[in-house]
Amino acid sequence: MLTLTSIWTTILLAAAVALGPLATDMYLPALPQIGADFGAGTDQVQLTLSLYMVGFAIAQLICGPLADRFGRKPIMIGGFVLFAAASVGCALATNIETLQFCRFLQALGGSAGPVLGRAAIRDIYTPREASKILAVLASIMAVAPAVAPTLGGLLVSGLGWASIFIALGGYALVMAVIVAYGIPEPMRAEYRQPLKPRKLLQNYRIIATDISFLGYTLTNATIFGALFAFLSGSSFVLIEFLGVAPEHFGLYFACMVAGFIIGNLAAVRLGNRMMPDQILVRGLLIAVTGGSIMAFLAYNEVYNVWAVILPQALFMIGTGMVLPQTMSGALSNFPRMAGSASSLFGFVQMSVAALTGALVGHLHDGTSLTMASIIAICAVLALACYLLLVQRFPATGFEPQSASGR
């Protein structure tokens, strides 16, 4: 079994966390085909994404406290097994309603990987170290969304969309075995929390009323909401509106993933000479610029693939710089409640993602304008959250206290 600080442990945690983006990105090229097979509208098909986010959000409120009581590993393993069973249900679905329900169940299991992966990093490292490790983890994890749409497009073209869910289920089972036998339990025994409703509510109240937690969490949630707006709308914009072949969708998607990796690597490099919040604000400014350019082009009816891809790649560079800092900042005040803090963080993140995904589906006008506008608005809101909350209330031990801080 590996040591906790081994680079291979980080890689395996990244592979566990990657189940989340795999479950969304791999089947993006299949969305138009799913709609055609079930005779479902764009809003009904995109609801399979939004319901996944809703289930993901709800489950995190449960699996985090369970992991604070029983440890990270058993909850993560159980989540993977549930995800695999729900994936089979998705593959066998005969109507859009069944697929939506099984996607919800899939999310209940799939939430364990990301929420407990974040908590495990906080268990192992200090807050400042965790921000850099999370950036490294995100870079490794970015391989999944880079490969997933291309693989999904090939599976759709060759074997049909149901094969995507069989592949996802197999991946989840492999990860359950790897976590069981390859990674030590990262949680200290003395940090285990009692599983009592009153204590859980007390923990959530303490976390939710921490202003620095709220600042980092809302900054993260709004920028992630912008990212999910792209995930929710990109296949319809690129495939249906701009005529990209499903098997080529992943190649364009890889450009955005490359931007995300560049942002992660920049965060790691800058972390040696800048404070995390200095990296965070630079990333937000880049993300706002990318989102604004895309919205400006769409508003002026500049409709081509590169008018979407290049601004989104710039947005992703900023996002790659923002996400690790906000994750580490949100959890830094709660070493004894990292699972619960990660759960509440993930609940807010996924709730906003579900909202933006539903908005893209409901307001979609057949062009890129709706998607681009929501991305730009969310990026601006993220910058506002930083300026109003994070800048005034940085996390203790993560940033120096400002004059107006707590």
GROMACS .gro file of C-alpha atoms in nm:
model
  406
    1MET     CA    1   0.000   0.000   0.000
    2LEU     CA    2   0.124   0.349  -0.087
    3THR     CA    3   0.226   0.619   0.162
    4LEU     CA    4  -0.010   0.916   0.197
    5THR     CA    5   0.238   1.173   0.066
    6SER     CA    6   0.343   0.964  -0.235
    7ILE     CA    7   0.285   1.121  -0.576
    8TRP     CA    8   0.110   0.797  -0.670
    9THR     CA    9  -0.142   0.853  -0.390
   10THR     CA   10  -0.215   1.197  -0.539
   11ILE     CA   11  -0.254   1.038  -0.883
   12LEU     CA   12  -0.493   0.775  -0.750
   13LEU     CA   13  -0.695   1.039  -0.567
   14ALA     CA   14  -0.709   1.235  -0.892
   15ALA     CA   15  -0.836   0.924  -1.071
   16ALA     CA   16  -1.106   0.886  -0.803
   17VAL     CA   17  -1.208   1.252  -0.828
   18ALA     CA   18  -1.209   1.223  -1.210
   19LEU     CA   19  -1.520   1.005  -1.196
   20GLY     CA   20  -1.721   1.326  -1.159
   21PRO     CA   21  -1.608   1.495  -1.483
   22LEU     CA   22  -1.608   1.161  -1.664
   23ALA     CA   23  -1.976   1.112  -1.578
   24THR     CA   24  -2.061   1.444  -1.745
   25ASP     CA   25  -1.799   1.491  -2.018
   26MET     CA   26  -1.797   1.141  -2.169
   27TYR     CA   27  -2.162   1.149  -2.268
   28LEU     CA   28  -2.176   1.510  -2.391
   29PRO     CA   29  -2.139   1.400  -2.759
   30ALA     CA   30  -2.432   1.162  -2.705
   31LEU     CA   31  -2.685   1.422  -2.591
   32PRO     CA   32  -2.830   1.501  -2.936
   33GLN     CA   33  -2.855   1.127  -3.016
   34ILE     CA   34  -3.024   1.053  -2.681
   35GLY     CA   35  -3.279   1.323  -2.757
   36ALA     CA   36  -3.344   1.177  -3.102
   37ASP     CA   37  -3.377   0.818  -2.972
   38PHE     CA   38  -3.622   0.911  -2.697
   39GLY     CA   39  -3.804   1.185  -2.888
   40ALA     CA   40  -3.706   1.429  -2.612
   41GLY     CA   41  -3.649   1.804  -2.638
   42THR     CA   42  -3.324   1.985  -2.558
   43ASP     CA   43  -3.450   2.088  -2.214
   44GLN     CA   44  -3.542   1.727  -2.123
   45VAL     CA   45  -3.205   1.592  -2.233
   46GLN     CA   46  -3.011   1.865  -2.053
   47LEU     CA   47  -3.215   1.781  -1.743
   48THR     CA   48  -3.014   1.458  -1.722
   49LEU     CA   49  -2.714   1.682  -1.654
   50SER     CA   50  -2.892   1.912  -1.409
   51LEU     CA   51  -3.048   1.622  -1.215
   52TYR     CA   52  -2.703   1.467  -1.191
   53MET     CA   53  -2.581   1.791  -1.033
   54VAL     CA   54  -2.878   1.799  -0.793
   55GLY     CA   55  -2.813   1.442  -0.680
   56PHE     CA   56  -2.443   1.518  -0.657
   57ALA     CA   57  -2.515   1.818  -0.435
   58ILE     CA   58  -2.757   1.638  -0.201
   59ALA     CA   59  -2.535   1.331  -0.160
   60GLN     CA   60  -2.237   1.540  -0.056
   61LEU     CA   61  -2.425   1.666   0.249
   62ILE     CA   62  -2.458   1.302   0.354
   63CYS     CA   63  -2.130   1.138   0.255
   64GLY     CA   64  -1.911   1.410   0.410
   65PRO     CA   65  -2.041   1.365   0.767
   66LEU     CA   66  -2.040   0.986   0.720
   67ALA     CA   67  -1.675   1.009   0.617
   68ASP     CA   68  -1.596   1.228   0.921
   69ARG     CA   69  -1.733   0.945   1.136
   70PHE     CA   70  -1.623   0.626   0.959
   71GLY     CA   71  -1.326   0.743   0.751
   72ARG     CA   72  -1.281   0.838   0.387
   73LYS     CA   73  -1.219   0.496   0.231
   74PRO     CA   74  -1.535   0.298   0.318
   75ILE     CA   75  -1.767   0.579   0.204
   76MET     CA   76  -1.572   0.628  -0.118
   77ILE     CA   77  -1.582   0.254  -0.198
   78GLY     CA   78  -1.957   0.235  -0.131
   79GLY     CA   79  -2.014   0.536  -0.355
   80PHE     CA   80  -1.827   0.378  -0.643
   81VAL     CA   81  -2.030   0.058  -0.618
   82LEU     CA   82  -2.360   0.253  -0.622
   83PHE     CA   83  -2.236   0.455  -0.920
   84ALA     CA   84  -2.158   0.134  -1.111
   85ALA     CA   85  -2.505  -0.012  -1.044
   86ALA     CA   86  -2.677   0.311  -1.152
   87SER     CA   87  -2.465   0.320  -1.469
   88VAL     CA   88  -2.608  -0.015  -1.571
   89GLY     CA   89  -2.955   0.130  -1.516
   90CYS     CA   90  -2.868   0.425  -1.744
   91ALA     CA   91  -2.749   0.187  -2.016
   92LEU     CA   92  -3.074  -0.013  -1.999
   93ALA     CA   93  -3.307   0.291  -1.991
   94THR     CA   94  -3.587   0.283  -2.249
   95ASN     CA   95  -3.719   0.637  -2.201
   96ILE     CA   96  -3.587   0.977  -2.097
   97GLU     CA   97  -3.757   0.966  -1.755
   98THR     CA   98  -3.580   0.642  -1.660
   99LEU     CA   99  -3.249   0.784  -1.776
  100GLN     CA  100  -3.305   1.097  -1.568
  101PHE     CA  101  -3.382   0.889  -1.257
  102CYS     CA  102  -3.078   0.663  -1.303
  103ARG     CA  103  -2.857   0.968  -1.359
  104PHE     CA  104  -2.979   1.099  -1.024
  105LEU     CA  105  -2.888   0.767  -0.857
  106GLN     CA  106  -2.555   0.769  -1.038
  107ALA     CA  107  -2.481   1.109  -0.885
  108LEU     CA  108  -2.556   0.984  -0.533
  109GLY     CA  109  -2.268   0.740  -0.567
  110GLY     CA  110  -2.041   0.953  -0.782
  111SER     CA  111  -2.029   1.237  -0.529
  112ALA     CA  112  -1.810   1.034  -0.292
  113GLY     CA  113  -1.499   1.061  -0.512
  114PRO     CA  114  -1.473   1.441  -0.543
  115VAL     CA  115  -1.589   1.535  -0.193
  116LEU     CA  116  -1.369   1.281  -0.017
  117GLY     CA  117  -1.075   1.339  -0.251
  118ARG     CA  118  -1.076   1.707  -0.146
  119ALA     CA  119  -1.111   1.609   0.219
  120ALA     CA  120  -0.823   1.359   0.191
  121ILE     CA  121  -0.592   1.629   0.053
  122ARG     CA  122  -0.685   1.850   0.350
  123ASP     CA  123  -0.621   1.552   0.583
  124ILE     CA  124  -0.271   1.503   0.445
  125TYR     CA  125  -0.142   1.857   0.379
  126THR     CA  126  -0.142   2.205   0.535
  127PRO     CA  127  -0.371   2.468   0.373
  128ARG     CA  128  -0.089   2.637   0.178
  129GLU     CA  129   0.048   2.300   0.063
  130ALA     CA  130  -0.304   2.183  -0.019
  131SER     CA  131  -0.363   2.468  -0.267
  132LYS     CA  132  -0.058   2.358  -0.469
  133ILE     CA  133  -0.139   1.987  -0.438
  134LEU     CA  134  -0.497   2.055  -0.550
  135ALA     CA  135  -0.360   2.237  -0.855
  136VAL     CA  136  -0.138   1.937  -0.934
  137LEU     CA  137  -0.433   1.703  -0.876
  138ALA     CA  138  -0.650   1.914  -1.106
  139SER     CA  139  -0.385   1.900  -1.379
  140ILE     CA  140  -0.371   1.522  -1.356
  141MET     CA  141  -0.749   1.501  -1.339
  142ALA     CA  142  -0.781   1.723  -1.648
  143VAL     CA  143  -0.668   1.428  -1.858
  144ALA     CA  144  -1.016   1.281  -1.802
  145PRO     CA  145  -1.219   1.561  -1.965
  146ALA     CA  146  -0.956   1.590  -2.238
  147VAL     CA  147  -1.000   1.226  -2.339
  148ALA     CA  148  -1.361   1.166  -2.231
  149PRO     CA  149  -1.553   1.351  -2.508
  150THR     CA  150  -1.338   1.197  -2.782
  151LEU     CA  151  -1.384   0.851  -2.633
  152GLY     CA  152  -1.755   0.919  -2.586
  153GLY     CA  153  -1.789   1.033  -2.947
  154LEU     CA  154  -1.619   0.717  -3.071
  155LEU     CA  155  -1.841   0.498  -2.852
  156VAL     CA  156  -2.155   0.674  -2.973
  157SER     CA  157  -2.052   0.635  -3.337
  158GLY     CA  158  -1.946   0.271  -3.301
  159LEU     CA  159  -2.152   0.111  -3.024
  160GLY     CA  160  -2.429   0.356  -2.934
  161TRP     CA  161  -2.472   0.587  -2.636
  162ALA     CA  162  -2.552   0.305  -2.388
  163SER     CA  163  -2.191   0.181  -2.417
  164ILE     CA  164  -2.075   0.502  -2.250
  165PHE     CA  165  -2.253   0.411  -1.929
  166ILE     CA  166  -2.115   0.055  -1.935
  167ALA     CA  167  -1.766   0.204  -1.961
  168LEU     CA  168  -1.835   0.443  -1.672
  169GLY     CA  169  -1.963   0.161  -1.454
  170GLY     CA  170  -1.652  -0.046  -1.523
  171TYR     CA  171  -1.429   0.248  -1.434
  172ALA     CA  172  -1.612   0.294  -1.102
  173LEU     CA  173  -1.562  -0.071  -1.007
  174VAL     CA  174  -1.190  -0.052  -1.089
  175MET     CA  175  -1.158   0.259  -0.871
  176ALA     CA  176  -1.337   0.084  -0.582
  177VAL     CA  177  -1.074  -0.190  -0.587
  178ILE     CA  178  -0.784   0.058  -0.616
  179VAL     CA  179  -0.906   0.269  -0.324
  180ALA     CA  180  -0.965  -0.043  -0.112
  181TYR     CA  181  -0.619  -0.191  -0.162
  182GLY     CA  182  -0.397   0.092  -0.283
  183ILE     CA  183  -0.454   0.398  -0.061
  184PRO     CA  184  -0.420   0.417   0.319
  185GLU     CA  185  -0.697   0.577   0.525
  186PRO     CA  186  -0.594   0.947   0.533
  187MET     CA  187  -0.812   1.060   0.823
  188ARG     CA  188  -0.661   1.076   1.171
  189ALA     CA  189  -0.848   0.866   1.425
  190GLU     CA  190  -0.867   1.157   1.673
  191TYR     CA  191  -1.049   1.373   1.413
  192ARG     CA  192  -1.347   1.139   1.383
  193GLN     CA  193  -1.677   1.310   1.457
  194PRO     CA  194  -1.983   1.157   1.627
  195LEU     CA  195  -2.270   1.077   1.390
  196LYS     CA  196  -2.541   1.264   1.578
  197PRO     CA  197  -2.799   1.484   1.401
  198ARG     CA  198  -2.757   1.768   1.650
  199LYS     CA  199  -2.379   1.756   1.618
  200LEU     CA  200  -2.400   1.746   1.237
  201LEU     CA  201  -2.629   2.048   1.230
  202GLN     CA  202  -2.399   2.227   1.472
  203ASN     CA  203  -2.099   2.153   1.249
  204TYR     CA  204  -2.282   2.278   0.940
  205ARG     CA  205  -2.390   2.592   1.125
  206ILE     CA  206  -2.032   2.666   1.229
  207ILE     CA  207  -1.908   2.614   0.873
  208ALA     CA  208  -2.192   2.803   0.702
  209THR     CA  209  -2.151   3.110   0.923
  210ASP     CA  210  -1.777   3.137   0.858
  211ILE     CA  211  -1.749   3.438   0.626
  212SER     CA  212  -1.423   3.330   0.464
  213PHE     CA  213  -1.576   2.988   0.387
  214LEU     CA  214  -1.874   3.157   0.224
  215GLY     CA  215  -1.649   3.387   0.022
  216TYR     CA  216  -1.429   3.112  -0.121
  217THR     CA  217  -1.728   2.881  -0.173
  218LEU     CA  218  -1.943   3.134  -0.359
  219THR     CA  219  -1.647   3.242  -0.573
  220ASN     CA  220  -1.588   2.880  -0.663
  221ALA     CA  221  -1.957   2.801  -0.721
  222THR     CA  222  -2.017   3.089  -0.961
  223ILE     CA  223  -1.706   3.021  -1.170
  224PHE     CA  224  -1.794   2.650  -1.170
  225GLY     CA  225  -2.148   2.743  -1.271
  226ALA     CA  226  -2.002   2.920  -1.575
  227LEU     CA  227  -1.799   2.609  -1.656
  228PHE     CA  228  -2.109   2.390  -1.625
  229ALA     CA  229  -2.305   2.624  -1.851
  230PHE     CA  230  -2.051   2.539  -2.119
  231LEU     CA  231  -2.066   2.166  -2.041
  232SER     CA  232  -2.445   2.175  -2.060
  233GLY     CA  233  -2.471   2.371  -2.383
  234SER     CA  234  -2.155   2.293  -2.577
  235SER     CA  235  -2.271   1.976  -2.752
  236PHE     CA  236  -2.588   2.144  -2.880
  237VAL     CA  237  -2.400   2.457  -2.987
  238LEU     CA  238  -2.106   2.279  -3.149
  239ILE     CA  239  -2.280   1.969  -3.289
  240GLU     CA  240  -2.632   2.087  -3.372
  241PHE     CA  241  -2.577   2.458  -3.441
  242LEU     CA  242  -2.222   2.470  -3.581
  243GLY     CA  243  -2.218   2.125  -3.742
  244VAL     CA  244  -1.926   1.958  -3.560
  245ALA     CA  245  -1.930   1.578  -3.599
  246PRO     CA  246  -1.977   1.391  -3.267
  247GLU     CA  247  -1.648   1.204  -3.312
  248HIS     CA  248  -1.467   1.539  -3.358
  249PHE     CA  249  -1.633   1.707  -3.061
  250GLY     CA  250  -1.362   1.585  -2.823
  251LEU     CA  251  -1.086   1.741  -3.031
  252TYR     CA  252  -1.235   2.087  -2.983
  253PHE     CA  253  -1.312   2.008  -2.621
  254ALA     CA  254  -0.944   1.924  -2.570
  255CYS     CA  255  -0.856   2.287  -2.648
  256MET     CA  256  -1.052   2.397  -2.342
  257VAL     CA  257  -0.897   2.126  -2.128
  258ALA     CA  258  -0.553   2.244  -2.242
  259GLY     CA  259  -0.645   2.590  -2.117
  260PHE     CA  260  -0.747   2.443  -1.783
  261ILE     CA  261  -0.417   2.255  -1.751
  262ILE     CA  262  -0.223   2.571  -1.837
  263GLY     CA  263  -0.410   2.753  -1.560
  264ASN     CA  264  -0.338   2.472  -1.310
  265LEU     CA  265   0.032   2.466  -1.394
  266ALA     CA  266   0.047   2.846  -1.373
  267ALA     CA  267  -0.109   2.826  -1.027
  268VAL     CA  268   0.154   2.574  -0.915
  269ARG     CA  269   0.439   2.786  -1.051
  270LEU     CA  270   0.305   3.113  -0.915
  271GLY     CA  271   0.241   2.948  -0.578
  272ASN     CA  272   0.615   2.962  -0.505
  273ARG     CA  273   0.621   3.343  -0.511
  274MET     CA  274   0.261   3.463  -0.469
  275MET     CA  275  -0.004   3.428  -0.202
  276PRO     CA  276  -0.301   3.213  -0.306
  277ASP     CA  277  -0.543   3.507  -0.322
  278GLN     CA  278  -0.307   3.693  -0.556
  279ILE     CA  279  -0.328   3.395  -0.792
  280LEU     CA  280  -0.704   3.381  -0.740
  281VAL     CA  281  -0.776   3.739  -0.846
  282ARG     CA  282  -0.557   3.707  -1.157
  283GLY     CA  283  -0.743   3.392  -1.255
  284LEU     CA  284  -1.078   3.564  -1.208
  285LEU     CA  285  -0.977   3.856  -1.431
  286ILE     CA  286  -0.870   3.613  -1.705
  287ALA     CA  287  -1.198   3.418  -1.674
  288VAL     CA  288  -1.406   3.737  -1.693
  289THR     CA  289  -1.214   3.843  -2.005
  290GLY     CA  290  -1.272   3.508  -2.179
  291GLY     CA  291  -1.642   3.496  -2.093
  292SER     CA  292  -1.697   3.857  -2.197
  293ILE     CA  293  -1.529   3.805  -2.534
  294MET     CA  294  -1.748   3.501  -2.609
  295ALA     CA  295  -2.065   3.688  -2.513
  296PHE     CA  296  -1.961   3.992  -2.721
  297LEU     CA  297  -1.902   3.777  -3.030
  298ALA     CA  298  -2.230   3.589  -2.987
  299TYR     CA  299  -2.424   3.912  -2.933
  300ASN     CA  300  -2.281   4.044  -3.260
  301GLU     CA  301  -2.376   3.717  -3.436
  302VAL     CA  302  -2.021   3.600  -3.497
  303TYR     CA  303  -2.115   3.235  -3.518
  304ASN     CA  304  -1.831   2.992  -3.584
  305VAL     CA  305  -1.650   2.722  -3.387
  306TRP     CA  306  -1.346   2.933  -3.298
  307ALA     CA  307  -1.561   3.222  -3.172
  308VAL     CA  308  -1.668   2.974  -2.901
  309ILE     CA  309  -1.354   2.765  -2.851
  310LEU     CA  310  -1.085   3.035  -2.819
  311PRO     CA  311  -1.268   3.256  -2.565
  312GLN     CA  312  -1.365   2.945  -2.368
  313ALA     CA  313  -1.002   2.828  -2.366
  314LEU     CA  314  -0.904   3.167  -2.218
  315PHE     CA  315  -1.184   3.134  -1.962
  316MET     CA  316  -1.052   2.788  -1.872
  317ILE     CA  317  -0.701   2.923  -1.808
  318GLY     CA  318  -0.851   3.152  -1.547
  319THR     CA  319  -1.067   2.873  -1.407
  320GLY     CA  320  -0.763   2.649  -1.370
  321MET     CA  321  -0.605   2.917  -1.153
  322VAL     CA  322  -0.920   2.986  -0.949
  323LEU     CA  323  -1.054   2.643  -0.851
  324PRO     CA  324  -0.756   2.508  -0.648
  325GLN     CA  325  -0.726   2.831  -0.448
  326THR     CA  326  -1.096   2.845  -0.362
  327MET     CA  327  -1.109   2.476  -0.268
  328SER     CA  328  -0.814   2.503  -0.031
  329GLY     CA  329  -0.927   2.837   0.111
  330ALA     CA  330  -1.276   2.710   0.188
  331LEU     CA  331  -1.146   2.406   0.379
  332SER     CA  332  -0.848   2.567   0.551
  333ASN     CA  333  -1.030   2.672   0.871
  334PHE     CA  334  -1.175   2.325   0.936
  335PRO     CA  335  -0.907   2.054   0.976
  336ARG     CA  336  -1.131   1.860   1.218
  337MET     CA  337  -1.441   1.887   0.998
  338ALA     CA  338  -1.286   1.862   0.652
  339GLY     CA  339  -1.543   1.610   0.531
  340SER     CA  340  -1.839   1.823   0.639
  341ALA     CA  341  -1.680   2.142   0.505
  342SER     CA  342  -1.605   1.972   0.173
  343SER     CA  343  -1.964   1.845   0.162
  344LEU     CA  344  -2.118   2.188   0.213
  345PHE     CA  345  -1.869   2.337  -0.033
  346GLY     CA  346  -1.965   2.075  -0.292
  347PHE     CA  347  -2.337   2.117  -0.223
  348VAL     CA  348  -2.325   2.488  -0.302
  349GLN     CA  349  -2.099   2.429  -0.604
  350MET     CA  350  -2.322   2.163  -0.757
  351SER     CA  351  -2.645   2.349  -0.677
  352VAL     CA  352  -2.524   2.652  -0.872
  353ALA     CA  353  -2.408   2.421  -1.152
  354ALA     CA  354  -2.751   2.257  -1.168
  355LEU     CA  355  -2.914   2.600  -1.187
  356THR     CA  356  -2.692   2.725  -1.470
  357GLY     CA  357  -2.735   2.399  -1.661
  358ALA     CA  358  -3.113   2.424  -1.631
  359LEU     CA  359  -3.103   2.786  -1.745
  360VAL     CA  360  -2.901   2.698  -2.053
  361GLY     CA  361  -3.152   2.426  -2.144
  362HIS     CA  362  -3.458   2.637  -2.074
  363LEU     CA  363  -3.336   2.954  -2.250
  364HIS     CA  364  -3.146   2.789  -2.537
  365ASP     CA  365  -3.234   2.973  -2.859
  366GLY     CA  366  -3.054   2.748  -3.107
  367THR     CA  367  -2.738   2.965  -3.109
  368SER     CA  368  -2.443   3.020  -2.875
  369LEU     CA  369  -2.585   3.343  -2.728
  370THR     CA  370  -2.757   3.196  -2.421
  371MET     CA  371  -2.461   2.981  -2.321
  372ALA     CA  372  -2.210   3.262  -2.374
  373SER     CA  373  -2.419   3.515  -2.182
  374ILE     CA  374  -2.456   3.287  -1.878
  375ILE     CA  375  -2.081   3.213  -1.878
  376ALA     CA  376  -2.000   3.586  -1.882
  377ILE     CA  377  -2.254   3.670  -1.609
  378CYS     CA  378  -2.129   3.393  -1.380
  379ALA     CA  379  -1.766   3.499  -1.426
  380VAL     CA  380  -1.853   3.857  -1.328
  381LEU     CA  381  -2.046   3.731  -1.023
  382ALA     CA  382  -1.742   3.525  -0.919
  383LEU     CA  383  -1.522   3.835  -0.931
  384ALA     CA  384  -1.782   4.023  -0.725
  385CYS     CA  385  -1.784   3.746  -0.460
  386TYR     CA  386  -1.407   3.772  -0.437
  387LEU     CA  387  -1.405   4.150  -0.401
  388LEU     CA  388  -1.691   4.163  -0.148
  389LEU     CA  389  -1.607   3.857   0.063
  390VAL     CA  390  -1.273   3.684   0.003
  391GLN     CA  391  -1.066   4.002  -0.016
  392ARG     CA  392  -1.213   4.128   0.311
  393PHE     CA  393  -1.220   3.795   0.497
  394PRO     CA  394  -0.926   3.573   0.393
  395ALA     CA  395  -0.899   3.233   0.560
  396THR     CA  396  -0.689   3.212   0.876
  397GLY     CA  397  -0.359   3.036   0.807
  398PHE     CA  398  -0.412   3.063   0.432
  399GLU     CA  399  -0.364   3.438   0.384
  400PRO     CA  400  -0.240   3.721   0.605
  401GLN     CA  401  -0.532   3.896   0.777
  402SER     CA  402  -0.630   4.222   0.606
  403ALA     CA  403  -0.696   4.540   0.799
  404SER     CA  404  -1.067   4.489   0.752
  405GLY     CA  405  -1.056   4.117   0.820
  406ARG     CA  406  -1.182   3.930   1.122
   0.00000   0.00000   0.00000
